[in-house]
């Protein structure tokens, strides 16, 4: 079996545009529906309901979900624990088949899923489609990876002794996801947990619960048993409760640095009755830099910087938020970039002409605006585009004269705000880039082979991109994940990822005959 990435939809074709516009209308008609929790075989409701809203028009309720409390979390844990031996004993190829089937269902519902994302988290057409394609990739890729890993490996061939190395599931996995890739990241972590034989409790982000509910619906439809994959909806308090639970073996988390560090701290704290050390897969934030060298192709650089910094409103963990410009080209590049960003259209993502959509919610809006205010103190505001006041819109903003020690150059803003820093030369630019405590993605635009080679060696980031944009990692092609405070996991979409969800065991057997088998055993 060869893995192939799911191709993206070509929206330059009229029929694709028409089909997607139709899906948007269909999904709109389903706004405001209820999506219960799924615990074992039951669809459950609770007394407290939470609205998922359209960030481009916050008065529109995309869907409603019941908030799970401790009672529901405990129930899910009990069912998962009881079911674990059966799920773990299901052959790996059958578990993989469930993922392949789920991928097939996603393909058949592709436009609908993208439409839900557009409304629930404010993604543009291409971004929403790419997220669904990535989710399909994870299902296919991890399914195939598990087929590879499930073969017992003979460590060494010795006469008279067999030595094999096998992988086993860990137990109960809790999946805690962010909202910014609401299907792909959730599907990736859940698929990894399930295909390796762990029971999964899935907790989507509170901002994207409908997309989360749709994922679990698809997995169930694909045949994943009820207690192997359960759905809890809620926020940080619920997440923290399940992380602490003594029956949980593994936490697969993607989200912010502060929450990730908190999860690491509490997960390693042994709870009464807990007889294992929890494993935490923890992917966190970034403060990603693009360096532009003096000999770079500036036309090319501008296009990619614009996409990397402002695509999906800068709300990608991989987004560029620091632009480090070598002195010679500083003014020229900045002028060109400012003009390019001035041309971007801002407005609801339903209209495909809009490049800049809303940020996720009121809290994000307030946080980003506070950084815009701070930027005016720390640096020089060279562009602040006006944005619609209805909905959570922030106009793309660029600051120059930012210094490496400024907060603007060190803290993750997660919005369409770019801080430009000036470097004396390429070496200085690299030094500035590496100052960050985060180390997720990074980019270099240069025509100098020596500088490119130096960046390969010394630019300390998990994903380095040379003469291209720094977002949009593709499953298998660019396994994704950071260093330093950006994460401690093996890379998502890469060959080591599933190993984190497994426990290796070595089994050695003396195969020389030792006397005779007792006659009564021979009878059986
Ligand atoms: P977040 O950390 O606020 O929330 C992520 C998830 O954690 C949510 O489901 C939330 O409910 C849950 N949570 C919150 N507090 C918790 C607690 N105390 N215990 C357990 N769970 C808790 O992040 P977000 O705003 O949803 O996502 C944006 C962040 O995610 C950014 O920092 C971004 O860089 C990061 N991110 C990283 C990657 C990556 O691959 N490294 C990918 C996407 C997003």
PDB file of N, CA, C and O in Angstrom, residues 103-161:
ATOM      1  N   UNK A 103     -11.914   7.587   6.551  1.00  0.00           N
ATOM      2  CA  UNK A 103     -11.357   8.477   5.516  1.00  0.00           C
ATOM      3  C   UNK A 103     -12.290   8.517   4.317  1.00  0.00           C
ATOM      4  O   UNK A 103     -12.533   9.582   3.735  1.00  0.00           O
ATOM      5  N   UNK A 104     -12.832   7.365   3.979  1.00  0.00           N
ATOM      6  CA  UNK A 104     -13.755   7.286   2.830  1.00  0.00           C
ATOM      7  C   UNK A 104     -15.015   8.131   3.109  1.00  0.00           C
ATOM      8  O   UNK A 104     -15.483   8.869   2.232  1.00  0.00           O
ATOM      9  N   UNK A 105     -15.520   8.014   4.330  1.00  0.00           N
ATOM     10  CA  UNK A 105     -16.732   8.794   4.678  1.00  0.00           C
ATOM     11  C   UNK A 105     -16.415  10.294   4.607  1.00  0.00           C
ATOM     12  O   UNK A 105     -17.190  11.090   4.089  1.00  0.00           O
ATOM     13  N   UNK A 106     -15.231  10.657   5.114  1.00  0.00           N
ATOM     14  CA  UNK A 106     -14.853  12.089   5.047  1.00  0.00           C
ATOM     15  C   UNK A 106     -14.773  12.571   3.612  1.00  0.00           C
ATOM     16  O   UNK A 106     -15.170  13.693   3.310  1.00  0.00           O
ATOM     17  N   UNK A 107     -14.232  11.728   2.736  1.00  0.00           N
ATOM     18  CA  UNK A 107     -14.163  12.130   1.317  1.00  0.00           C
ATOM     19  C   UNK A 107     -15.563  12.416   0.787  1.00  0.00           C
ATOM     20  O   UNK A 107     -15.779  13.384   0.070  1.00  0.00           O
ATOM     21  N   UNK A 108     -16.513  11.552   1.187  1.00  0.00           N
ATOM     22  CA  UNK A 108     -17.862  11.716   0.639  1.00  0.00           C
ATOM     23  C   UNK A 108     -18.561  12.942   1.260  1.00  0.00           C
ATOM     24  O   UNK A 108     -19.522  13.436   0.696  1.00  0.00           O
ATOM     25  N   UNK A 109     -18.087  13.399   2.429  1.00  0.00           N
ATOM     26  CA  UNK A 109     -18.722  14.557   3.082  1.00  0.00           C
ATOM     27  C   UNK A 109     -17.788  15.764   3.097  1.00  0.00           C
ATOM     28  O   UNK A 109     -17.941  16.679   3.913  1.00  0.00           O
ATOM     29  N   UNK A 110     -16.840  15.738   2.202  1.00  0.00           N
ATOM     30  CA  UNK A 110     -15.748  16.702   2.267  1.00  0.00           C
ATOM     31  C   UNK A 110     -16.198  18.167   2.250  1.00  0.00           C
ATOM     32  O   UNK A 110     -15.777  18.975   3.080  1.00  0.00           O
ATOM     33  N   UNK A 111     -17.067  18.510   1.322  1.00  0.00           N
ATOM     34  CA  UNK A 111     -17.474  19.912   1.206  1.00  0.00           C
ATOM     35  C   UNK A 111     -18.320  20.327   2.393  1.00  0.00           C
ATOM     36  O   UNK A 111     -18.208  21.450   2.896  1.00  0.00           O
ATOM     37  N   UNK A 112     -19.137  19.397   2.849  1.00  0.00           N
ATOM     38  CA  UNK A 112     -19.979  19.708   4.014  1.00  0.00           C
ATOM     39  C   UNK A 112     -19.099  19.984   5.243  1.00  0.00           C
ATOM     40  O   UNK A 112     -19.308  20.968   5.958  1.00  0.00           O
ATOM     41  N   UNK A 113     -18.094  19.139   5.457  1.00  0.00           N
ATOM     42  CA  UNK A 113     -17.210  19.329   6.619  1.00  0.00           C
ATOM     43  C   UNK A 113     -16.476  20.670   6.525  1.00  0.00           C
ATOM     44  O   UNK A 113     -16.353  21.409   7.516  1.00  0.00           O
ATOM     45  N   UNK A 114     -16.006  20.990   5.328  1.00  0.00           N
ATOM     46  CA  UNK A 114     -15.297  22.263   5.145  1.00  0.00           C
ATOM     47  C   UNK A 114     -16.252  23.434   5.426  1.00  0.00           C
ATOM     48  O   UNK A 114     -15.856  24.442   6.021  1.00  0.00           O
ATOM     49  N   UNK A 115     -17.498  23.274   5.027  1.00  0.00           N
ATOM     50  CA  UNK A 115     -18.470  24.351   5.257  1.00  0.00           C
ATOM     51  C   UNK A 115     -18.709  24.562   6.755  1.00  0.00           C
ATOM     52  O   UNK A 115     -18.767  25.695   7.241  1.00  0.00           O
ATOM     53  N   UNK A 116     -18.805  23.449   7.499  1.00  0.00           N
ATOM     54  CA  UNK A 116     -18.966  23.589   8.962  1.00  0.00           C
ATOM     55  C   UNK A 116     -17.783  24.351   9.554  1.00  0.00           C
ATOM     56  O   UNK A 116     -17.939  25.219  10.407  1.00  0.00           O
ATOM     57  N   UNK A 117     -16.581  24.016   9.096  1.00  0.00           N
ATOM     58  CA  UNK A 117     -15.385  24.696   9.636  1.00  0.00           C
ATOM     59  C   UNK A 117     -15.399  26.183   9.311  1.00  0.00           C
ATOM     60  O   UNK A 117     -15.005  27.009  10.122  1.00  0.00           O
ATOM     61  N   UNK A 118     -15.816  26.478   8.104  1.00  0.00           N
ATOM     62  CA  UNK A 118     -15.845  27.889   7.696  1.00  0.00           C
ATOM     63  C   UNK A 118     -16.721  28.687   8.678  1.00  0.00           C
ATOM     64  O   UNK A 118     -16.355  29.779   9.123  1.00  0.00           O
ATOM     65  N   UNK A 119     -17.864  28.113   9.022  1.00  0.00           N
ATOM     66  CA  UNK A 119     -18.763  28.848   9.912  1.00  0.00           C
ATOM     67  C   UNK A 119     -18.328  28.774  11.377  1.00  0.00           C
ATOM     68  O   UNK A 119     -18.472  29.716  12.123  1.00  0.00           O
ATOM     69  N   UNK A 120     -17.804  27.624  11.766  1.00  0.00           N
ATOM     70  CA  UNK A 120     -17.522  27.475  13.206  1.00  0.00           C
ATOM     71  C   UNK A 120     -16.236  28.163  13.643  1.00  0.00           C
ATOM     72  O   UNK A 120     -16.169  28.704  14.746  1.00  0.00           O
ATOM     73  N   UNK A 121     -15.201  28.160  12.781  1.00  0.00           N
ATOM     74  CA  UNK A 121     -13.937  28.770  13.217  1.00  0.00           C
ATOM     75  C   UNK A 121     -13.437  29.869  12.274  1.00  0.00           C
ATOM     76  O   UNK A 121     -12.326  30.358  12.432  1.00  0.00           O
ATOM     77  N   UNK A 122     -14.231  30.239  11.285  1.00  0.00           N
ATOM     78  CA  UNK A 122     -13.866  31.369  10.429  1.00  0.00           C
ATOM     79  C   UNK A 122     -12.754  31.096   9.437  1.00  0.00           C
ATOM     80  O   UNK A 122     -11.971  31.996   9.123  1.00  0.00           O
ATOM     81  N   UNK A 123     -12.670  29.857   8.947  1.00  0.00           N
ATOM     82  CA  UNK A 123     -11.644  29.563   7.927  1.00  0.00           C
ATOM     83  C   UNK A 123     -12.136  29.944   6.546  1.00  0.00           C
ATOM     84  O   UNK A 123     -13.312  29.753   6.234  1.00  0.00           O
ATOM     85  N   UNK A 124     -11.229  30.403   5.717  1.00  0.00           N
ATOM     86  CA  UNK A 124     -11.565  30.681   4.323  1.00  0.00           C
ATOM     87  C   UNK A 124     -11.755  29.381   3.551  1.00  0.00           C
ATOM     88  O   UNK A 124     -11.478  28.294   4.072  1.00  0.00           O
ATOM     89  N   UNK A 125     -12.206  29.489   2.320  1.00  0.00           N
ATOM     90  CA  UNK A 125     -12.514  28.296   1.519  1.00  0.00           C
ATOM     91  C   UNK A 125     -11.333  27.339   1.426  1.00  0.00           C
ATOM     92  O   UNK A 125     -11.453  26.154   1.721  1.00  0.00           O
ATOM     93  N   UNK A 126     -10.189  27.866   0.998  1.00  0.00           N
ATOM     94  CA  UNK A 126      -9.029  26.991   0.787  1.00  0.00           C
ATOM     95  C   UNK A 126      -8.533  26.399   2.093  1.00  0.00           C
ATOM     96  O   UNK A 126      -8.145  25.242   2.168  1.00  0.00           O
ATOM     97  N   UNK A 127      -8.564  27.232   3.141  1.00  0.00           N
ATOM     98  CA  UNK A 127      -8.063  26.770   4.441  1.00  0.00           C
ATOM     99  C   UNK A 127      -8.955  25.660   4.997  1.00  0.00           C
ATOM    100  O   UNK A 127      -8.475  24.675   5.561  1.00  0.00           O
ATOM    101  N   UNK A 128     -10.260  25.833   4.846  1.00  0.00           N
ATOM    102  CA  UNK A 128     -11.197  24.837   5.372  1.00  0.00           C
ATOM    103  C   UNK A 128     -11.038  23.523   4.607  1.00  0.00           C
ATOM    104  O   UNK A 128     -10.981  22.436   5.192  1.00  0.00           O
ATOM    105  N   UNK A 129     -10.923  23.619   3.295  1.00  0.00           N
ATOM    106  CA  UNK A 129     -10.758  22.421   2.474  1.00  0.00           C
ATOM    107  C   UNK A 129      -9.449  21.703   2.827  1.00  0.00           C
ATOM    108  O   UNK A 129      -9.400  20.479   2.938  1.00  0.00           O
ATOM    109  N   UNK A 130      -8.388  22.505   3.050  1.00  0.00           N
ATOM    110  CA  UNK A 130      -7.084  21.901   3.364  1.00  0.00           C
ATOM    111  C   UNK A 130      -7.135  21.164   4.697  1.00  0.00           C
ATOM    112  O   UNK A 130      -6.490  20.122   4.876  1.00  0.00           O
ATOM    113  N   UNK A 131      -7.924  21.679   5.637  1.00  0.00           N
ATOM    114  CA  UNK A 131      -8.012  21.013   6.941  1.00  0.00           C
ATOM    115  C   UNK A 131      -8.704  19.655   6.809  1.00  0.00           C
ATOM    116  O   UNK A 131      -8.299  18.680   7.440  1.00  0.00           O
ATOM    117  N   UNK A 132      -9.734  19.599   5.983  1.00  0.00           N
ATOM    118  CA  UNK A 132     -10.424  18.311   5.796  1.00  0.00           C
ATOM    119  C   UNK A 132      -9.483  17.335   5.076  1.00  0.00           C
ATOM    120  O   UNK A 132      -9.375  16.159   5.448  1.00  0.00           O
ATOM    121  N   UNK A 133      -8.760  17.830   4.073  1.00  0.00           N
ATOM    122  CA  UNK A 133      -7.828  16.956   3.347  1.00  0.00           C
ATOM    123  C   UNK A 133      -6.758  16.417   4.308  1.00  0.00           C
ATOM    124  O   UNK A 133      -6.381  15.241   4.246  1.00  0.00           O
ATOM    125  N   UNK A 134      -6.303  17.266   5.226  1.00  0.00           N
ATOM    126  CA  UNK A 134      -5.273  16.818   6.175  1.00  0.00           C
ATOM    127  C   UNK A 134      -5.836  15.760   7.127  1.00  0.00           C
ATOM    128  O   UNK A 134      -5.151  14.803   7.492  1.00  0.00           O
ATOM    129  N   UNK A 135      -7.088  15.942   7.534  1.00  0.00           N
ATOM    130  CA  UNK A 135      -7.712  14.944   8.416  1.00  0.00           C
ATOM    131  C   UNK A 135      -7.751  13.588   7.702  1.00  0.00           C
ATOM    132  O   UNK A 135      -7.432  12.543   8.291  1.00  0.00           O
ATOM    133  N   UNK A 136      -8.103  13.601   6.428  1.00  0.00           N
ATOM    134  CA  UNK A 136      -8.144  12.350   5.647  1.00  0.00           C
ATOM    135  C   UNK A 136      -6.737  11.741   5.585  1.00  0.00           C
ATOM    136  O   UNK A 136      -6.546  10.542   5.770  1.00  0.00           O
ATOM    137  N   UNK A 137      -5.748  12.601   5.369  1.00  0.00           N
ATOM    138  CA  UNK A 137      -4.357  12.124   5.335  1.00  0.00           C
ATOM    139  C   UNK A 137      -3.961  11.422   6.633  1.00  0.00           C
ATOM    140  O   UNK A 137      -3.327  10.366   6.617  1.00  0.00           O
ATOM    141  N   UNK A 138      -4.318  12.027   7.755  1.00  0.00           N
ATOM    142  CA  UNK A 138      -3.943  11.403   9.038  1.00  0.00           C
ATOM    143  C   UNK A 138      -4.573  10.020   9.173  1.00  0.00           C
ATOM    144  O   UNK A 138      -3.923   9.060   9.619  1.00  0.00           O
ATOM    145  N   UNK A 139      -5.845   9.905   8.803  1.00  0.00           N
ATOM    146  CA  UNK A 139      -6.524   8.613   8.937  1.00  0.00           C
ATOM    147  C   UNK A 139      -5.824   7.565   8.078  1.00  0.00           C
ATOM    148  O   UNK A 139      -5.553   6.448   8.522  1.00  0.00           O
ATOM    149  N   UNK A 140      -5.510   7.925   6.851  1.00  0.00           N
ATOM    150  CA  UNK A 140      -4.865   6.976   5.938  1.00  0.00           C
ATOM    151  C   UNK A 140      -3.435   6.660   6.396  1.00  0.00           C
ATOM    152  O   UNK A 140      -3.016   5.507   6.420  1.00  0.00           O
ATOM    153  N   UNK A 141      -2.712   7.711   6.750  1.00  0.00           N
ATOM    154  CA  UNK A 141      -1.288   7.536   7.060  1.00  0.00           C
ATOM    155  C   UNK A 141      -1.092   6.720   8.352  1.00  0.00           C
ATOM    156  O   UNK A 141      -0.304   5.780   8.399  1.00  0.00           O
ATOM    157  N   UNK A 142      -1.843   7.092   9.399  1.00  0.00           N
ATOM    158  CA  UNK A 142      -1.663   6.348  10.653  1.00  0.00           C
ATOM    159  C   UNK A 142      -2.175   4.917  10.520  1.00  0.00           C
ATOM    160  O   UNK A 142      -1.632   3.996  11.142  1.00  0.00           O
ATOM    161  N   UNK A 143      -3.211   4.731   9.707  1.00  0.00           N
ATOM    162  CA  UNK A 143      -3.677   3.365   9.443  1.00  0.00           C
ATOM    163  C   UNK A 143      -2.550   2.537   8.844  1.00  0.00           C
ATOM    164  O   UNK A 143      -2.241   1.426   9.294  1.00  0.00           O
ATOM    165  N   UNK A 144      -1.901   3.094   7.856  1.00  0.00           N
ATOM    166  CA  UNK A 144      -0.810   2.357   7.191  1.00  0.00           C
ATOM    167  C   UNK A 144       0.406   2.205   8.092  1.00  0.00           C
ATOM    168  O   UNK A 144       1.076   1.170   8.082  1.00  0.00           O
ATOM    169  N   UNK A 145       0.691   3.220   8.874  1.00  0.00           N
ATOM    170  CA  UNK A 145       1.820   3.136   9.803  1.00  0.00           C
ATOM    171  C   UNK A 145       1.622   2.000  10.800  1.00  0.00           C
ATOM    172  O   UNK A 145       2.548   1.303  11.163  1.00  0.00           O
ATOM    173  N   UNK A 146       0.363   1.825  11.237  1.00  0.00           N
ATOM    174  CA  UNK A 146       0.109   0.777  12.231  1.00  0.00           C
ATOM    175  C   UNK A 146       0.307  -0.601  11.622  1.00  0.00           C
ATOM    176  O   UNK A 146       0.780  -1.513  12.294  1.00  0.00           O
ATOM    177  N   UNK A 147      -0.021  -0.735  10.339  1.00  0.00           N
ATOM    178  CA  UNK A 147       0.209  -2.031   9.681  1.00  0.00           C
ATOM    179  C   UNK A 147       1.710  -2.354   9.714  1.00  0.00           C
ATOM    180  O   UNK A 147       2.118  -3.476   9.966  1.00  0.00           O
ATOM    181  N   UNK A 148       2.520  -1.334   9.500  1.00  0.00           N
ATOM    182  CA  UNK A 148       3.980  -1.516   9.527  1.00  0.00           C
ATOM    183  C   UNK A 148       4.467  -1.907  10.933  1.00  0.00           C
ATOM    184  O   UNK A 148       5.245  -2.832  11.106  1.00  0.00           O
ATOM    185  N   UNK A 149       3.929  -1.192  11.954  1.00  0.00           N
ATOM    186  CA  UNK A 149       4.439  -1.397  13.310  1.00  0.00           C
ATOM    187  C   UNK A 149       3.911  -2.669  13.967  1.00  0.00           C
ATOM    188  O   UNK A 149       4.470  -3.131  14.964  1.00  0.00           O
ATOM    189  N   UNK A 150       2.820  -3.220  13.429  1.00  0.00           N
ATOM    190  CA  UNK A 150       2.205  -4.353  14.126  1.00  0.00           C
ATOM    191  C   UNK A 150       2.931  -5.669  13.864  1.00  0.00           C
ATOM    192  O   UNK A 150       2.673  -6.658  14.534  1.00  0.00           O
ATOM    193  N   UNK A 151       3.851  -5.686  12.918  1.00  0.00           N
ATOM    194  CA  UNK A 151       4.626  -6.914  12.680  1.00  0.00           C
ATOM    195  C   UNK A 151       5.651  -7.077  13.808  1.00  0.00           C
ATOM    196  O   UNK A 151       6.482  -6.191  14.006  1.00  0.00           O
ATOM    197  N   UNK A 152       5.637  -8.218  14.535  1.00  0.00           N
ATOM    198  CA  UNK A 152       6.672  -8.412  15.561  1.00  0.00           C
ATOM    199  C   UNK A 152       8.055  -8.415  14.914  1.00  0.00           C
ATOM    200  O   UNK A 152       8.220  -8.952  13.824  1.00  0.00           O
ATOM    201  N   UNK A 153       8.993  -7.792  15.584  1.00  0.00           N
ATOM    202  CA  UNK A 153      10.330  -7.692  14.998  1.00  0.00           C
ATOM    203  C   UNK A 153      11.280  -8.663  15.712  1.00  0.00           C
ATOM    204  O   UNK A 153      11.348  -8.666  16.942  1.00  0.00           O
ATOM    205  N   UNK A 154      11.985  -9.489  14.943  1.00  0.00           N
ATOM    206  CA  UNK A 154      12.991 -10.359  15.552  1.00  0.00           C
ATOM    207  C   UNK A 154      14.236  -9.496  15.752  1.00  0.00           C
ATOM    208  O   UNK A 154      14.736  -8.886  14.811  1.00  0.00           O
ATOM    209  N   UNK A 155      14.689  -9.414  16.998  1.00  0.00           N
ATOM    210  CA  UNK A 155      15.807  -8.497  17.277  1.00  0.00           C
ATOM    211  C   UNK A 155      17.134  -9.069  16.764  1.00  0.00           C
ATOM    212  O   UNK A 155      17.880  -8.398  16.070  1.00  0.00           O
ATOM    213  N   UNK A 156      17.424 -10.322  17.142  1.00  0.00           N
ATOM    214  CA  UNK A 156      18.623 -11.009  16.627  1.00  0.00           C
ATOM    215  C   UNK A 156      18.273 -12.478  16.430  1.00  0.00           C
ATOM    216  O   UNK A 156      17.491 -13.027  17.211  1.00  0.00           O
ATOM    217  N   UNK A 157      18.871 -13.097  15.439  1.00  0.00           N
ATOM    218  CA  UNK A 157      18.627 -14.530  15.219  1.00  0.00           C
ATOM    219  C   UNK A 157      19.695 -15.327  15.956  1.00  0.00           C
ATOM    220  O   UNK A 157      20.888 -15.137  15.693  1.00  0.00           O
ATOM    221  N   UNK A 158      19.272 -16.151  16.914  1.00  0.00           N
ATOM    222  CA  UNK A 158      20.218 -16.974  17.662  1.00  0.00           C
ATOM    223  C   UNK A 158      19.734 -18.412  17.618  1.00  0.00           C
ATOM    224  O   UNK A 158      18.525 -18.633  17.697  1.00  0.00           O
ATOM    225  N   UNK A 159      20.644 -19.372  17.543  1.00  0.00           N
ATOM    226  CA  UNK A 159      20.161 -20.757  17.644  1.00  0.00           C
ATOM    227  C   UNK A 159      19.667 -21.020  19.062  1.00  0.00           C
ATOM    228  O   UNK A 159      20.308 -20.620  20.039  1.00  0.00           O
ATOM    229  N   UNK A 160      18.507 -21.597  19.210  1.00  0.00           N
ATOM    230  CA  UNK A 160      18.019 -21.988  20.535  1.00  0.00           C
ATOM    231  C   UNK A 160      17.307 -20.891  21.294  1.00  0.00           C
ATOM    232  O   UNK A 160      16.880 -21.096  22.426  1.00  0.00           O
ATOM    233  N   UNK A 161      17.184 -19.710  20.741  1.00  0.00           N
ATOM    234  CA  UNK A 161      16.482 -18.650  21.487  1.00  0.00           C
ATOM    235  C   UNK A 161      15.752 -17.732  20.508  1.00  0.00           C
ATOM    236  O   UNK A 161      16.317 -17.330  19.499  1.00  0.00           O
TER     237      UNK A 161
END
